[in-house]
Amino acid sequence: MVTAQTLAPHQGSLTFFTGPMACGKTLELVRHLQIFREQQIPLICLRPSIDTRTPTVQSRGGLLHDAIAININDFSAIRDAIDAKLVIGIDEVQFFPTEIVSLLETELRRGKTILISGLDNDFRGQMFPTSQAIMALPETIIQRSRAVCSVCRQYNATRTQRLRHGKPVPIHDPQVLIDDLADGVTYEARCLTHHEIT
């Protein structure tokens, strides 16, 4: 668990809350950010502006935290936003380019506490490049969670299933879809047995 002790000078930490859809990644991010907010520690939470679902970071259980929507390719704006903050939160990190990793390393060297959440794997079961790069950092504390499989209802889901009008999408679907709900696309957590690739 991330505590205020991780704010010691020159002792940066990076915690990555990851797993499939509906496993509590954002819930953990928001819960930890609220601890630092209650301590009145300067913090910021970023989310990619391409995620248009909500203006805040919100868990499925309804827990909210204010977030700044930011252009994922504007590293100057990202640096400016996080510069004076001791705690940095990032939601949906899988949407950011892999170049974000060098920025995270710089902030670790500056003694920052970094809390991020995002999917580890895409609907095919392949790792998102940015998630993979973050997990490869030796400093990263990985907190991977499981979810309840939407088919068998067991707490063993490790994968995210993309559906279009209730049917699994073909493997050649793009890794990232923008405004996917308009096309009847939904996502659900699935275990290995019930995860389908067509």
Tab-separated table of C-alpha atoms in Angstrom:
chain	number	residue	atom	x	y	z
A	1	MET	CA	0.000	0.000	0.000
A	2	VAL	CA	1.195	3.491	-0.796
A	3	THR	CA	1.587	5.663	2.307
A	4	ALA	CA	2.813	9.153	3.087
A	5	GLN	CA	6.180	7.581	3.941
A	6	THR	CA	6.775	7.241	0.203
A	7	LEU	CA	7.081	11.037	0.112
A	8	ALA	CA	10.525	10.997	1.750
A	9	PRO	CA	13.003	13.275	-0.080
A	10	HIS	CA	14.689	11.647	-3.070
A	11	GLN	CA	12.673	8.467	-2.664
A	12	GLY	CA	10.279	8.343	-5.582
A	13	SER	CA	7.808	5.513	-5.976
A	14	LEU	CA	5.655	4.284	-8.814
A	15	THR	CA	2.623	2.075	-8.239
A	16	PHE	CA	0.735	0.634	-11.203
A	17	PHE	CA	-2.819	-0.582	-10.561
A	18	THR	CA	-3.578	-2.879	-13.466
A	19	GLY	CA	-5.679	-5.773	-14.698
A	20	PRO	CA	-8.742	-6.295	-16.902
A	21	MET	CA	-11.911	-4.230	-17.109
A	22	ALA	CA	-13.890	-3.910	-13.869
A	23	CYS	CA	-11.138	-5.166	-11.549
A	24	GLY	CA	-10.927	-2.039	-9.386
A	25	LYS	CA	-7.914	-0.281	-10.939
A	26	THR	CA	-9.452	3.180	-10.867
A	27	LEU	CA	-10.985	2.548	-7.451
A	28	GLU	CA	-7.503	1.930	-6.031
A	29	LEU	CA	-6.079	4.977	-7.795
A	30	VAL	CA	-8.825	7.256	-6.440
A	31	ARG	CA	-8.629	5.732	-2.961
A	32	HIS	CA	-4.894	6.399	-2.738
A	33	LEU	CA	-5.220	9.915	-4.164
A	34	GLN	CA	-7.841	10.743	-1.539
A	35	ILE	CA	-5.430	9.758	1.238
A	36	PHE	CA	-2.867	12.255	-0.058
A	37	ARG	CA	-5.555	14.911	-0.604
A	38	GLU	CA	-6.676	14.548	3.028
A	39	GLN	CA	-3.052	15.113	4.054
A	40	GLN	CA	-3.083	18.295	1.929
A	41	ILE	CA	-0.153	17.093	-0.142
A	42	PRO	CA	0.072	18.850	-3.539
A	43	LEU	CA	-1.212	16.409	-6.129
A	44	ILE	CA	-2.620	16.188	-9.601
A	45	CYS	CA	-4.528	13.547	-11.493
A	46	LEU	CA	-4.327	13.338	-15.272
A	47	ARG	CA	-6.443	11.435	-17.733
A	48	PRO	CA	-6.141	11.266	-21.515
A	49	SER	CA	-8.353	13.745	-23.344
A	50	ILE	CA	-9.233	11.006	-25.856
A	51	ASP	CA	-11.208	9.278	-23.080
A	52	THR	CA	-14.459	11.222	-23.422
A	53	ARG	CA	-16.612	9.155	-21.051
A	54	THR	CA	-16.414	11.465	-18.031
A	55	PRO	CA	-14.639	14.704	-16.968
A	56	THR	CA	-13.420	13.055	-13.753
A	57	VAL	CA	-11.654	9.874	-12.797
A	58	GLN	CA	-14.507	7.671	-11.652
A	59	SER	CA	-14.524	4.093	-10.421
A	60	ARG	CA	-17.346	1.730	-11.321
A	61	GLY	CA	-18.460	2.017	-7.708
A	62	GLY	CA	-18.922	5.761	-8.124
A	63	LEU	CA	-15.824	7.005	-6.273
A	64	LEU	CA	-14.700	10.249	-7.952
A	65	HIS	CA	-11.583	12.371	-8.142
A	66	ASP	CA	-11.036	15.550	-10.134
A	67	ALA	CA	-8.774	15.050	-13.116
A	68	ILE	CA	-7.273	17.182	-15.828
A	69	ALA	CA	-7.906	15.894	-19.338
A	70	ILE	CA	-4.645	16.262	-21.202
A	71	ASN	CA	-3.425	15.729	-24.747
A	72	ILE	CA	-1.415	12.516	-24.471
A	73	ASN	CA	1.157	13.751	-27.000
A	74	ASP	CA	1.764	17.190	-25.444
A	75	PHE	CA	4.662	16.411	-23.107
A	76	SER	CA	5.329	20.092	-22.470
A	77	ALA	CA	1.793	20.503	-21.074
A	78	ILE	CA	2.159	17.304	-19.046
A	79	ARG	CA	5.486	18.502	-17.566
A	80	ASP	CA	3.985	21.902	-16.726
A	81	ALA	CA	0.952	20.292	-15.073
A	82	ILE	CA	2.948	17.970	-12.821
A	83	ASP	CA	5.971	20.171	-12.056
A	84	ALA	CA	4.979	21.516	-8.621
A	85	LYS	CA	3.094	18.423	-7.465
A	86	LEU	CA	4.477	15.832	-5.056
A	87	VAL	CA	1.939	13.175	-6.020
A	88	ILE	CA	1.025	12.403	-9.626
A	89	GLY	CA	-1.967	10.275	-10.575
A	90	ILE	CA	-2.615	9.057	-14.111
A	91	ASP	CA	-5.697	7.107	-15.179
A	92	GLU	CA	-6.010	5.043	-18.379
A	93	VAL	CA	-2.237	5.125	-18.850
A	94	GLN	CA	-2.430	2.547	-21.662
A	95	PHE	CA	-3.615	5.351	-23.984
A	96	PHE	CA	-0.425	7.389	-23.481
A	97	PRO	CA	2.539	6.864	-25.840
A	98	THR	CA	5.517	4.926	-24.493
A	99	GLU	CA	7.488	8.185	-24.289
A	100	ILE	CA	5.602	8.902	-21.043
A	101	VAL	CA	7.898	6.366	-19.356
A	102	SER	CA	10.980	8.609	-19.575
A	103	LEU	CA	8.936	11.445	-18.042
A	104	LEU	CA	7.879	9.119	-15.210
A	105	GLU	CA	11.527	8.169	-14.621
A	106	THR	CA	12.466	11.849	-14.390
A	107	GLU	CA	9.739	12.444	-11.803
A	108	LEU	CA	10.869	9.386	-9.826
A	109	ARG	CA	14.373	10.872	-9.676
A	110	ARG	CA	12.793	14.066	-8.323
A	111	GLY	CA	11.288	12.071	-5.445
A	112	LYS	CA	7.683	12.092	-6.644
A	113	THR	CA	5.025	9.562	-5.721
A	114	ILE	CA	3.391	8.314	-8.916
A	115	LEU	CA	0.139	6.367	-8.916
A	116	ILE	CA	-1.152	5.091	-12.228
A	117	SER	CA	-3.950	2.856	-13.395
A	118	GLY	CA	-4.638	1.221	-16.711
A	119	LEU	CA	-5.274	-1.960	-18.597
A	120	ASP	CA	-2.335	-4.300	-18.928
A	121	ASN	CA	-3.661	-6.210	-21.962
A	122	ASP	CA	-5.892	-5.365	-24.898
A	123	PHE	CA	-8.927	-7.346	-26.077
A	124	ARG	CA	-6.602	-9.809	-27.864
A	125	GLY	CA	-4.706	-10.567	-24.664
A	126	GLN	CA	-1.639	-8.659	-25.883
A	127	MET	CA	0.060	-6.105	-23.667
A	128	PHE	CA	-0.434	-2.435	-24.362
A	129	PRO	CA	3.046	-1.078	-25.215
A	130	THR	CA	2.940	1.673	-22.574
A	131	SER	CA	1.742	-0.674	-19.845
A	132	GLN	CA	4.490	-3.121	-20.765
A	133	ALA	CA	7.146	-0.391	-20.634
A	134	ILE	CA	5.949	0.807	-17.216
A	135	MET	CA	5.924	-2.734	-15.845
A	136	ALA	CA	9.504	-3.167	-17.082
A	137	LEU	CA	10.782	-0.307	-14.907
A	138	PRO	CA	12.612	-1.815	-11.918
A	139	GLU	CA	11.016	0.765	-9.596
A	140	THR	CA	7.433	-0.131	-10.519
A	141	ILE	CA	5.286	-1.763	-7.859
A	142	ILE	CA	2.706	-3.728	-9.817
A	143	GLN	CA	-0.670	-4.294	-8.196
A	144	ARG	CA	-2.477	-6.560	-10.634
A	145	SER	CA	-6.085	-7.427	-9.851
A	146	ARG	CA	-8.617	-9.874	-11.190
A	147	ALA	CA	-12.312	-9.347	-11.840
A	148	VAL	CA	-15.453	-11.454	-11.890
A	149	CYS	CA	-15.835	-13.203	-15.254
A	150	SER	CA	-19.002	-11.990	-16.954
A	151	VAL	CA	-19.703	-15.517	-18.257
A	152	CYS	CA	-18.970	-17.982	-15.426
A	153	ARG	CA	-19.238	-15.428	-12.577
A	154	GLN	CA	-15.993	-16.701	-11.021
A	155	TYR	CA	-13.422	-14.304	-9.579
A	156	ASN	CA	-10.838	-15.346	-12.144
A	157	ALA	CA	-11.095	-12.827	-14.998
A	158	THR	CA	-7.701	-11.701	-16.237
A	159	ARG	CA	-8.746	-10.552	-19.707
A	160	THR	CA	-10.845	-7.853	-21.319
A	161	GLN	CA	-13.358	-8.919	-23.967
A	162	ARG	CA	-14.413	-6.399	-26.621
A	163	LEU	CA	-17.911	-6.961	-27.972
A	164	ARG	CA	-19.764	-5.316	-30.845
A	165	HIS	CA	-23.515	-5.661	-30.511
A	166	GLY	CA	-22.927	-8.452	-27.986
A	167	LYS	CA	-20.533	-10.510	-30.155
A	168	PRO	CA	-16.733	-10.810	-29.841
A	169	VAL	CA	-14.926	-8.562	-32.315
A	170	PRO	CA	-12.476	-9.962	-34.874
A	171	ILE	CA	-8.793	-10.046	-34.021
A	172	HIS	CA	-7.990	-7.413	-36.681
A	173	ASP	CA	-10.047	-4.737	-34.866
A	174	PRO	CA	-7.839	-1.762	-33.905
A	175	GLN	CA	-6.170	-1.925	-30.505
A	176	VAL	CA	-7.676	1.418	-29.432
A	177	LEU	CA	-11.115	2.683	-30.438
A	178	ILE	CA	-12.247	6.262	-29.862
A	179	ASP	CA	-15.953	6.880	-29.153
A	180	ASP	CA	-16.478	3.136	-29.396
A	181	LEU	CA	-19.836	3.148	-27.588
A	182	ALA	CA	-21.413	4.806	-30.638
A	183	ASP	CA	-20.678	1.668	-32.667
A	184	GLY	CA	-22.327	-0.681	-30.180
A	185	VAL	CA	-18.963	-1.640	-28.689
A	186	THR	CA	-18.831	-2.729	-25.065
A	187	TYR	CA	-16.221	-4.378	-22.868
A	188	GLU	CA	-16.400	-6.977	-20.143
A	189	ALA	CA	-14.052	-8.970	-17.950
A	190	ARG	CA	-13.521	-12.606	-18.901
A	191	CYS	CA	-11.471	-15.519	-17.627
A	192	LEU	CA	-9.069	-17.332	-19.953
A	193	THR	CA	-11.632	-20.080	-20.618
A	194	HIS	CA	-14.351	-17.662	-21.747
A	195	HIS	CA	-12.184	-15.090	-23.540
A	196	GLU	CA	-12.900	-15.327	-27.282
A	197	ILE	CA	-10.840	-14.179	-30.256
A	198	THR	CA	-12.509	-14.427	-33.670
